Amino acid sequence: MPTDVRPYNRDVIIRAFEDEDWPQVWPIIREVVRAKDTFTYDPEMTEEQARADWIAPAGGLGLTGTAEMDRNRPGPGAHVSTASFMVAADARGRGVGRALVGYALDWGRKRGYAGMQFNAVAASNVHAVHLYESLGFRIVGTVPGAFEHPTLGRVGLHVMYHDFAAD
Amino acid sequence: MPTDVRPYNRDVIIRAFEDEDWPQVWPIIREVVRAKDTFTYDPEMTEEQARADWIAPAGGLGLTGTAEMDRNRPGPGAHVSTASFMVAADARGRGVGRALVGYALDWGRKRGYAGMQFNAVAASNVHAVHLYESLGFRIVGTVPGAFEHPTLGRVGLHVMYHDFAAD
């Protein structure tokens, strides 16, 4: 039962996470964090930790890709949203990521957030950076060498922001 | 029993947190978060939450001011440290903050971190920004309007970084 089909990619059906999706979502997360080339997560994270981090915040999305959306900070920072995305290795290059980012942006706008912030985008993840820029994010700044890439060594970590008022 | 007295300010004795310090530390944290003008914490945070957030990471410092230091991110981001500082309202302007930041920088250097990142410094907190800059931090970027100040409205949130290799 798709609850939302976005115009970003007609071939990607996006729907809310259901408990029985987890056996398909966990392998995506496991592959991404074990690769250590995009996320500043503990590469040894367990299935239980992954589920707590990814599904708990505000509901995730799954199967060939998965997203989680949340407010970025509490208190005086609670009007800015954030999101994270992972796409299964064998499903990349088909627009799944673009569909997920578009969905997350709609999610944030509908809830009245002022914008969406990404706190730590590896500068080496050029496909993701270009995708985010094409969807209205800009690089606010880059912390030099803050990401230890398994083959490239230390690369920058971008902070990126999409101001919904500028849409 | 001071375990460390820094050269930044001879009148400030910095030592590790001990359990019996908490009744003096909690009022500092409570005042700072309730004011909603510097920290992106939940202003309604309870004493239990404050203790878990502040003392748990890697040990805090207390009495007229308090600091907590930790790695900033896990996994491929674990070589960058972070820290947070609060000074009691009636102890401000005496160099307590400067002493705490200096202590935190030494803490990070001694543990072999590549640098120290502050993720969310309210742009309106000009004393803190100037203090951090005077101690070698630079503004990496500013997320526009990401901090809801109680009287100034939405102001920017700086990401700041001190590269230990540049010292």
mmCIF file of C-alpha atoms in Angstrom:
data_model
loop_
_atom_site.group_PDB
_atom_site.id
_atom_site.type_symbol
_atom_site.label_atom_id
_atom_site.label_comp_id
_atom_site.label_asym_id
_atom_site.label_seq_id
_atom_site.Cartn_x
_atom_site.Cartn_y
_atom_site.Cartn_z
ATOM 1 C CA MET A 1 0.000 0.000 0.000
ATOM 2 C CA PRO A 2 1.941 3.008 -1.162
ATOM 3 C CA THR A 3 0.965 6.037 0.879
ATOM 4 C CA ASP A 4 2.823 8.484 -1.280
ATOM 5 C CA VAL A 5 4.190 8.311 -4.816
ATOM 6 C CA ARG A 6 6.380 11.253 -5.660
ATOM 7 C CA PRO A 7 6.831 12.888 -9.045
ATOM 8 C CA TYR A 8 10.622 12.679 -8.744
ATOM 9 C CA ASN A 9 10.675 9.159 -10.093
ATOM 10 C CA ARG A 10 7.565 7.296 -11.177
ATOM 11 C CA ASP A 11 9.301 3.955 -10.818
ATOM 12 C CA VAL A 12 10.081 4.379 -7.138
ATOM 13 C CA ILE A 13 7.259 3.678 -4.746
ATOM 14 C CA ILE A 14 7.813 5.294 -1.381
ATOM 15 C CA ARG A 15 5.829 4.228 1.632
ATOM 16 C CA ALA A 16 6.134 4.270 5.392
ATOM 17 C CA PHE A 17 8.245 1.636 7.097
ATOM 18 C CA GLU A 18 6.423 -1.360 8.502
ATOM 19 C CA ASP A 19 7.901 -3.804 10.992
ATOM 20 C CA GLU A 20 8.062 -6.629 8.482
ATOM 21 C CA ASP A 21 10.289 -4.483 6.212
ATOM 22 C CA TRP A 22 13.201 -4.599 8.631
ATOM 23 C CA PRO A 23 14.789 -7.827 7.263
ATOM 24 C CA GLN A 24 15.142 -6.005 3.930
ATOM 25 C CA VAL A 25 16.264 -2.678 5.402
ATOM 26 C CA TRP A 26 18.965 -3.963 7.737
ATOM 27 C CA PRO A 27 21.140 -5.434 4.912
ATOM 28 C CA ILE A 28 21.132 -2.007 3.212
ATOM 29 C CA ILE A 29 22.245 -0.255 6.371
ATOM 30 C CA ARG A 30 24.781 -2.974 7.190
ATOM 31 C CA GLU A 31 26.420 -2.761 3.756
ATOM 32 C CA VAL A 32 26.582 1.046 3.872
ATOM 33 C CA VAL A 33 28.054 1.375 7.368
ATOM 34 C CA ARG A 34 30.496 -1.533 6.934
ATOM 35 C CA ALA A 35 31.859 0.136 3.772
ATOM 36 C CA LYS A 36 32.847 3.180 5.902
ATOM 37 C CA ASP A 37 32.862 5.393 2.803
ATOM 38 C CA THR A 38 29.787 7.556 3.293
ATOM 39 C CA PHE A 39 28.380 7.568 6.843
ATOM 40 C CA THR A 40 29.937 8.635 10.141
ATOM 41 C CA TYR A 41 28.315 5.708 11.903
ATOM 42 C CA ASP A 42 30.079 3.037 13.913
ATOM 43 C CA PRO A 43 30.956 0.461 11.218
ATOM 44 C CA GLU A 44 30.495 -2.304 13.797
ATOM 45 C CA MET A 45 26.985 -1.214 14.683
ATOM 46 C CA THR A 46 24.666 -4.077 15.520
ATOM 47 C CA GLU A 47 21.257 -4.752 14.024
ATOM 48 C CA GLU A 48 19.651 -3.546 17.258
ATOM 49 C CA GLN A 49 21.591 -0.255 17.236
ATOM 50 C CA ALA A 50 20.804 0.294 13.572
ATOM 51 C CA ARG A 51 17.124 -0.221 14.151
ATOM 52 C CA ALA A 52 17.123 2.158 17.122
ATOM 53 C CA ASP A 53 19.018 4.860 15.221
ATOM 54 C CA TRP A 54 17.274 4.576 11.893
ATOM 55 C CA ILE A 55 13.675 3.631 12.557
ATOM 56 C CA ALA A 56 13.083 5.290 15.900
ATOM 57 C CA PRO A 57 13.408 8.999 14.985
ATOM 58 C CA ALA A 58 10.346 9.521 12.816
ATOM 59 C CA GLY A 59 9.817 6.461 10.672
ATOM 60 C CA GLY A 60 11.967 5.145 7.867
ATOM 61 C CA LEU A 61 11.474 4.010 4.300
ATOM 62 C CA GLY A 62 12.775 0.844 2.859
ATOM 63 C CA LEU A 63 13.422 -2.078 0.549
ATOM 64 C CA THR A 64 15.778 -0.814 -2.212
ATOM 65 C CA GLY A 65 16.524 2.360 -0.324
ATOM 66 C CA THR A 66 15.792 3.760 3.069
ATOM 67 C CA ALA A 67 15.455 7.214 4.562
ATOM 68 C CA GLU A 68 14.970 8.625 8.015
ATOM 69 C CA MET A 69 13.791 12.119 8.777
ATOM 70 C CA ASP A 70 13.756 14.004 12.070
ATOM 71 C CA ARG A 71 14.216 17.433 13.596
ATOM 72 C CA ASN A 72 17.928 18.249 13.540
ATOM 73 C CA ARG A 73 18.255 19.559 17.096
ATOM 74 C CA PRO A 74 15.992 20.042 20.119
ATOM 75 C CA GLY A 75 15.072 23.304 21.820
ATOM 76 C CA PRO A 76 16.014 26.497 19.930
ATOM 77 C CA GLY A 77 17.123 24.380 16.956
ATOM 78 C CA ALA A 78 13.914 22.371 16.625
ATOM 79 C CA HIS A 79 12.584 24.269 13.575
ATOM 80 C CA VAL A 80 15.226 22.736 11.270
ATOM 81 C CA SER A 81 14.823 19.181 9.981
ATOM 82 C CA THR A 82 17.409 16.637 8.919
ATOM 83 C CA ALA A 83 17.397 13.380 6.998
ATOM 84 C CA SER A 84 19.670 10.507 6.014
ATOM 85 C CA PHE A 85 19.474 8.181 3.048
ATOM 86 C CA MET A 86 20.882 4.817 2.046
ATOM 87 C CA VAL A 87 20.343 2.977 -1.224
ATOM 88 C CA ALA A 88 21.114 -0.722 -1.669
ATOM 89 C CA ALA A 89 24.328 -1.247 -3.644
ATOM 90 C CA ASP A 90 22.564 -3.118 -6.452
ATOM 91 C CA ALA A 91 19.858 -0.454 -6.803
ATOM 92 C CA ARG A 92 22.063 2.602 -7.276
ATOM 93 C CA GLY A 93 21.904 4.823 -10.353
ATOM 94 C CA ARG A 94 18.159 4.350 -10.855
ATOM 95 C CA GLY A 95 16.850 7.462 -9.176
ATOM 96 C CA VAL A 96 16.005 5.842 -5.861
ATOM 97 C CA GLY A 97 18.105 8.369 -3.945
ATOM 98 C CA ARG A 98 16.542 11.306 -5.778
ATOM 99 C CA ALA A 99 13.080 10.019 -4.993
ATOM 100 C CA LEU A 100 13.946 9.573 -1.322
ATOM 101 C CA VAL A 101 15.436 13.070 -0.988
ATOM 102 C CA GLY A 102 12.391 14.563 -2.695
ATOM 103 C CA TYR A 103 10.142 12.670 -0.333
ATOM 104 C CA ALA A 104 12.121 13.867 2.684
ATOM 105 C CA LEU A 105 11.939 17.489 1.520
ATOM 106 C CA ASP A 106 8.157 17.204 1.167
ATOM 107 C CA TRP A 107 8.028 15.597 4.604
ATOM 108 C CA GLY A 108 9.885 18.554 6.106
ATOM 109 C CA ARG A 109 7.880 21.206 4.280
ATOM 110 C CA LYS A 110 4.547 19.664 5.234
ATOM 111 C CA ARG A 111 5.530 19.714 8.888
ATOM 112 C CA GLY A 112 6.422 23.396 8.794
ATOM 113 C CA TYR A 113 10.166 23.112 9.195
ATOM 114 C CA ALA A 114 12.191 26.158 8.089
ATOM 115 C CA GLY A 115 14.660 24.015 6.186
ATOM 116 C CA MET A 116 16.636 20.791 6.109
ATOM 117 C CA GLN A 117 20.226 20.420 7.259
ATOM 118 C CA PHE A 118 22.676 17.621 6.524
ATOM 119 C CA ASN A 119 25.351 17.617 9.205
ATOM 120 C CA ALA A 120 28.007 15.369 7.729
ATOM 121 C CA VAL A 121 28.170 14.651 3.994
ATOM 122 C CA ALA A 122 31.499 13.121 2.970
ATOM 123 C CA ALA A 123 33.022 15.373 0.297
ATOM 124 C CA SER A 124 34.155 12.234 -1.537
ATOM 125 C CA ASN A 125 30.509 11.197 -1.969
ATOM 126 C CA VAL A 126 30.252 13.360 -5.079
ATOM 127 C CA HIS A 127 27.124 11.714 -6.450
ATOM 128 C CA ALA A 128 25.257 12.511 -3.258
ATOM 129 C CA VAL A 129 26.616 16.071 -3.106
ATOM 130 C CA HIS A 130 25.540 16.719 -6.711
ATOM 131 C CA LEU A 131 22.155 15.160 -6.087
ATOM 132 C CA TYR A 132 21.579 17.330 -3.024
ATOM 133 C CA GLU A 133 22.707 20.466 -4.871
ATOM 134 C CA SER A 134 20.373 19.666 -7.754
ATOM 135 C CA LEU A 135 17.521 19.510 -5.224
ATOM 136 C CA GLY A 136 18.266 22.907 -3.682
ATOM 137 C CA PHE A 137 20.851 22.211 -1.020
ATOM 138 C CA ARG A 138 24.001 24.273 -0.825
ATOM 139 C CA ILE A 139 27.260 23.595 0.976
ATOM 140 C CA VAL A 140 27.297 25.820 4.081
ATOM 141 C CA GLY A 141 30.839 24.842 4.947
ATOM 142 C CA THR A 142 33.292 21.968 4.971
ATOM 143 C CA VAL A 143 35.164 20.663 7.996
ATOM 144 C CA PRO A 144 38.582 19.757 6.575
ATOM 145 C CA GLY A 145 39.663 16.124 6.874
ATOM 146 C CA ALA A 146 36.814 15.219 9.206
ATOM 147 C CA PHE A 147 35.934 11.996 7.359
ATOM 148 C CA GLU A 148 38.340 9.061 7.277
ATOM 149 C CA HIS A 149 37.650 7.412 3.916
ATOM 150 C CA PRO A 150 38.853 3.796 3.703
ATOM 151 C CA THR A 151 40.825 4.337 0.474
ATOM 152 C CA LEU A 152 41.072 8.112 -0.056
ATOM 153 C CA GLY A 153 42.221 8.969 3.450
ATOM 154 C CA ARG A 154 40.875 12.029 5.222
ATOM 155 C CA VAL A 155 38.414 14.074 3.198
ATOM 156 C CA GLY A 156 36.164 16.963 4.181
ATOM 157 C CA LEU A 157 32.714 16.719 5.719
ATOM 158 C CA HIS A 158 30.172 19.114 4.236
ATOM 159 C CA VAL A 159 27.400 20.762 6.193
ATOM 160 C CA MET A 160 24.585 21.311 3.681
ATOM 161 C CA TYR A 161 21.349 23.259 3.988
ATOM 162 C CA HIS A 162 18.135 23.669 2.032
ATOM 163 C CA ASP A 163 16.156 26.770 3.035
ATOM 164 C CA PHE A 164 12.468 26.066 2.424
ATOM 165 C CA ALA A 165 11.757 29.816 2.354
ATOM 166 C CA ALA A 166 13.922 30.034 -0.772
ATOM 167 C CA ASP A 167 11.822 27.480 -2.703
ATOM 168 C CA MET B 1 42.243 17.983 44.621
ATOM 169 C CA PRO B 2 42.925 19.770 41.365
ATOM 170 C CA THR B 3 44.278 17.333 38.803
ATOM 171 C CA ASP B 4 45.178 19.996 36.278
ATOM 172 C CA VAL B 5 45.718 23.737 36.513
ATOM 173 C CA ARG B 6 45.979 25.380 33.136
ATOM 174 C CA PRO B 7 48.014 28.451 32.246
ATOM 175 C CA TYR B 8 44.992 30.104 30.614
ATOM 176 C CA ASN B 9 43.793 31.510 33.908
ATOM 177 C CA ARG B 10 45.608 30.980 37.191
ATOM 178 C CA ASP B 11 42.500 31.737 39.178
ATOM 179 C CA VAL B 12 40.478 28.930 37.656
ATOM 180 C CA ILE B 13 41.093 25.471 39.042
ATOM 181 C CA ILE B 14 39.960 22.770 36.669
ATOM 182 C CA ARG B 15 39.492 19.218 37.862
ATOM 183 C CA ALA B 16 37.561 16.133 36.887
ATOM 184 C CA PHE B 17 33.896 15.877 37.799
ATOM 185 C CA GLU B 18 33.067 13.908 40.921
ATOM 186 C CA ASP B 19 29.616 12.625 41.805
ATOM 187 C CA GLU B 20 29.233 15.019 44.709
ATOM 188 C CA ASP B 21 29.721 17.985 42.323
ATOM 189 C CA TRP B 22 26.421 17.370 40.563
ATOM 190 C CA PRO B 23 24.257 19.508 42.904
ATOM 191 C CA GLN B 24 26.443 22.482 41.895
ATOM 192 C CA VAL B 25 26.636 21.591 38.203
ATOM 193 C CA TRP B 26 22.950 21.001 37.553
ATOM 194 C CA PRO B 27 21.908 24.616 38.421
ATOM 195 C CA ILE B 28 24.427 25.901 35.838
ATOM 196 C CA ILE B 29 23.042 23.647 33.139
ATOM 197 C CA ARG B 30 19.442 24.368 34.142
ATOM 198 C CA GLU B 31 19.934 28.140 33.932
ATOM 199 C CA VAL B 32 21.689 27.921 30.569
ATOM 200 C CA VAL B 33 19.178 25.638 28.859
ATOM 201 C CA ARG B 34 16.119 27.396 30.330
ATOM 202 C CA ALA B 35 17.436 30.728 28.950
ATOM 203 C CA LYS B 36 17.261 29.242 25.422
ATOM 204 C CA ASP B 37 19.788 31.781 24.168
ATOM 205 C CA THR B 38 22.909 29.697 23.602
ATOM 206 C CA PHE B 39 22.306 25.927 23.470
ATOM 207 C CA THR B 40 20.202 23.812 21.142
ATOM 208 C CA TYR B 41 19.086 21.628 24.018
ATOM 209 C CA ASP B 42 15.534 20.941 25.092
ATOM 210 C CA PRO B 43 14.837 23.845 27.496
ATOM 211 C CA GLU B 44 12.589 21.531 29.531
ATOM 212 C CA MET B 45 15.306 18.937 29.993
ATOM 213 C CA THR B 46 15.168 17.186 33.337
ATOM 214 C CA GLU B 47 17.998 16.797 35.805
ATOM 215 C CA GLU B 48 18.297 13.142 34.807
ATOM 216 C CA GLN B 49 18.551 13.966 31.098
ATOM 217 C CA ALA B 50 21.080 16.697 31.779
ATOM 218 C CA ARG B 51 23.247 14.365 33.781
ATOM 219 C CA ALA B 52 23.088 11.677 31.093
ATOM 220 C CA ASP B 53 23.943 14.133 28.297
ATOM 221 C CA TRP B 54 26.585 16.124 30.058
ATOM 222 C CA ILE B 55 28.447 13.796 32.383
ATOM 223 C CA ALA B 56 28.181 10.522 30.515
ATOM 224 C CA PRO B 57 30.234 11.268 27.378
ATOM 225 C CA ALA B 58 33.737 11.572 28.784
ATOM 226 C CA GLY B 59 33.585 13.321 32.119
ATOM 227 C CA GLY B 60 32.614 16.898 32.858
ATOM 228 C CA LEU B 61 34.048 19.781 34.820
ATOM 229 C CA GLY B 62 32.114 21.829 37.266
ATOM 230 C CA LEU B 63 31.224 24.301 39.987
ATOM 231 C CA THR B 64 31.427 27.798 38.426
ATOM 232 C CA GLY B 65 31.628 26.390 34.950
ATOM 233 C CA THR B 66 31.294 23.017 33.350
ATOM 234 C CA ALA B 67 32.606 21.383 30.195
ATOM 235 C CA GLU B 68 32.084 18.088 28.458
ATOM 236 C CA MET B 69 34.379 16.661 25.820
ATOM 237 C CA ASP B 70 33.840 13.714 23.504
ATOM 238 C CA ARG B 71 34.535 12.457 20.005
ATOM 239 C CA ASN B 72 32.257 14.319 17.612
ATOM 240 C CA ARG B 73 31.044 11.347 15.561
ATOM 241 C CA PRO B 74 31.551 7.585 15.529
ATOM 242 C CA GLY B 75 33.093 5.488 12.771
ATOM 243 C CA PRO B 76 34.878 7.408 9.998
ATOM 244 C CA GLY B 77 34.378 10.646 11.952
ATOM 245 C CA ALA B 78 35.868 9.417 15.222
ATOM 246 C CA HIS B 79 39.197 11.266 14.847
ATOM 247 C CA VAL B 80 37.548 14.675 15.454
ATOM 248 C CA SER B 81 36.639 15.764 18.988
ATOM 249 C CA THR B 82 33.945 18.116 20.230
ATOM 250 C CA ALA B 83 33.190 19.943 23.456
ATOM 251 C CA SER B 84 30.525 22.078 25.110
ATOM 252 C CA PHE B 85 30.855 24.661 27.841
ATOM 253 C CA MET B 86 28.595 26.414 30.317
ATOM 254 C CA VAL B 87 29.554 29.067 32.856
ATOM 255 C CA ALA B 88 27.333 30.023 35.779
ATOM 256 C CA ALA B 89 25.628 33.373 35.204
ATOM 257 C CA ASP B 90 27.263 34.998 38.240
ATOM 258 C CA ALA B 91 30.756 33.798 37.262
ATOM 259 C CA ARG B 92 30.894 35.155 33.700
ATOM 260 C CA GLY B 93 33.542 37.625 32.548
ATOM 261 C CA ARG B 94 36.273 36.162 34.753
ATOM 262 C CA GLY B 95 38.028 33.893 32.310
ATOM 263 C CA VAL B 96 36.291 30.700 33.362
ATOM 264 C CA GLY B 97 35.163 29.973 29.808
ATOM 265 C CA ARG B 98 38.622 30.610 28.384
ATOM 266 C CA ALA B 99 40.145 28.258 30.924
ATOM 267 C CA LEU B 100 37.591 25.560 30.118
ATOM 268 C CA VAL B 101 38.127 25.833 26.346
ATOM 269 C CA GLY B 102 41.878 25.689 26.829
ATOM 270 C CA TYR B 103 41.480 22.632 28.977
ATOM 271 C CA ALA B 104 39.254 20.965 26.386
ATOM 272 C CA LEU B 105 41.778 21.681 23.619
ATOM 273 C CA ASP B 106 44.546 20.105 25.653
ATOM 274 C CA TRP B 107 42.239 17.161 26.373
ATOM 275 C CA GLY B 108 41.703 16.655 22.638
ATOM 276 C CA ARG B 109 45.343 17.076 21.659
ATOM 277 C CA LYS B 110 46.566 14.638 24.311
ATOM 278 C CA ARG B 111 44.195 11.984 23.034
ATOM 279 C CA GLY B 112 45.462 12.332 19.483
ATOM 280 C CA TYR B 113 42.389 13.888 17.901
ATOM 281 C CA ALA B 114 42.948 15.704 14.594
ATOM 282 C CA GLY B 115 40.941 18.705 15.727
ATOM 283 C CA MET B 116 37.889 19.928 17.610
ATOM 284 C CA GLN B 117 34.547 20.771 16.039
ATOM 285 C CA PHE B 118 31.678 22.787 17.480
ATOM 286 C CA ASN B 119 28.480 21.819 15.681
ATOM 287 C CA ALA B 120 26.086 24.549 16.722
ATOM 288 C CA VAL B 121 27.320 27.890 18.067
ATOM 289 C CA ALA B 122 24.587 30.553 18.093
ATOM 290 C CA ALA B 123 25.835 33.495 16.016
ATOM 291 C CA SER B 124 24.277 35.811 18.600
ATOM 292 C CA ASN B 125 26.605 34.395 21.256
ATOM 293 C CA VAL B 126 29.326 36.835 20.183
ATOM 294 C CA HIS B 127 31.400 36.518 23.339
ATOM 295 C CA ALA B 128 31.712 32.782 22.827
ATOM 296 C CA VAL B 129 32.446 33.152 19.101
ATOM 297 C CA HIS B 130 35.203 35.664 19.805
ATOM 298 C CA LEU B 131 36.613 33.510 22.575
ATOM 299 C CA TYR B 132 36.707 30.471 20.298
ATOM 300 C CA GLU B 133 38.320 32.469 17.485
ATOM 301 C CA SER B 134 40.955 33.810 19.872
ATOM 302 C CA LEU B 135 41.799 30.211 20.759
ATOM 303 C CA GLY B 136 42.261 29.077 17.166
ATOM 304 C CA PHE B 137 38.779 28.113 15.998
ATOM 305 C CA ARG B 138 37.437 29.432 12.724
ATOM 306 C CA ILE B 139 33.890 29.563 11.432
ATOM 307 C CA VAL B 140 33.569 26.794 8.829
ATOM 308 C CA GLY B 141 30.076 27.889 7.858
ATOM 309 C CA THR B 142 26.824 29.252 9.201
ATOM 310 C CA VAL B 143 23.404 27.663 8.810
ATOM 311 C CA PRO B 144 21.094 30.650 8.341
ATOM 312 C CA GLY B 145 18.350 31.130 10.908
ATOM 313 C CA ALA B 146 18.884 27.734 12.496
ATOM 314 C CA PHE B 147 18.771 29.056 16.071
ATOM 315 C CA GLU B 148 15.556 30.492 17.520
ATOM 316 C CA HIS B 149 16.777 33.117 19.963
ATOM 317 C CA PRO B 150 14.171 34.110 22.570
ATOM 318 C CA THR B 151 14.490 37.852 21.906
ATOM 319 C CA LEU B 152 16.465 38.236 18.651
ATOM 320 C CA GLY B 153 14.444 35.745 16.632
ATOM 321 C CA ARG B 154 16.162 33.378 14.244
ATOM 322 C CA VAL B 155 19.918 33.770 14.046
ATOM 323 C CA GLY B 156 22.566 31.639 12.377
ATOM 324 C CA LEU B 157 24.261 28.589 13.835
ATOM 325 C CA HIS B 158 27.993 28.444 13.247
ATOM 326 C CA VAL B 159 29.962 25.284 12.680
ATOM 327 C CA MET B 160 33.451 26.006 14.053
ATOM 328 C CA TYR B 161 36.661 23.995 13.784
ATOM 329 C CA HIS B 162 40.119 24.048 15.317
ATOM 330 C CA ASP B 163 42.665 22.025 13.341
ATOM 331 C CA PHE B 164 45.303 20.725 15.759
ATOM 332 C CA ALA B 165 47.733 20.233 12.856
ATOM 333 C CA ALA B 166 47.695 24.028 12.376
ATOM 334 C CA ASP B 167 48.839 24.758 15.956
#
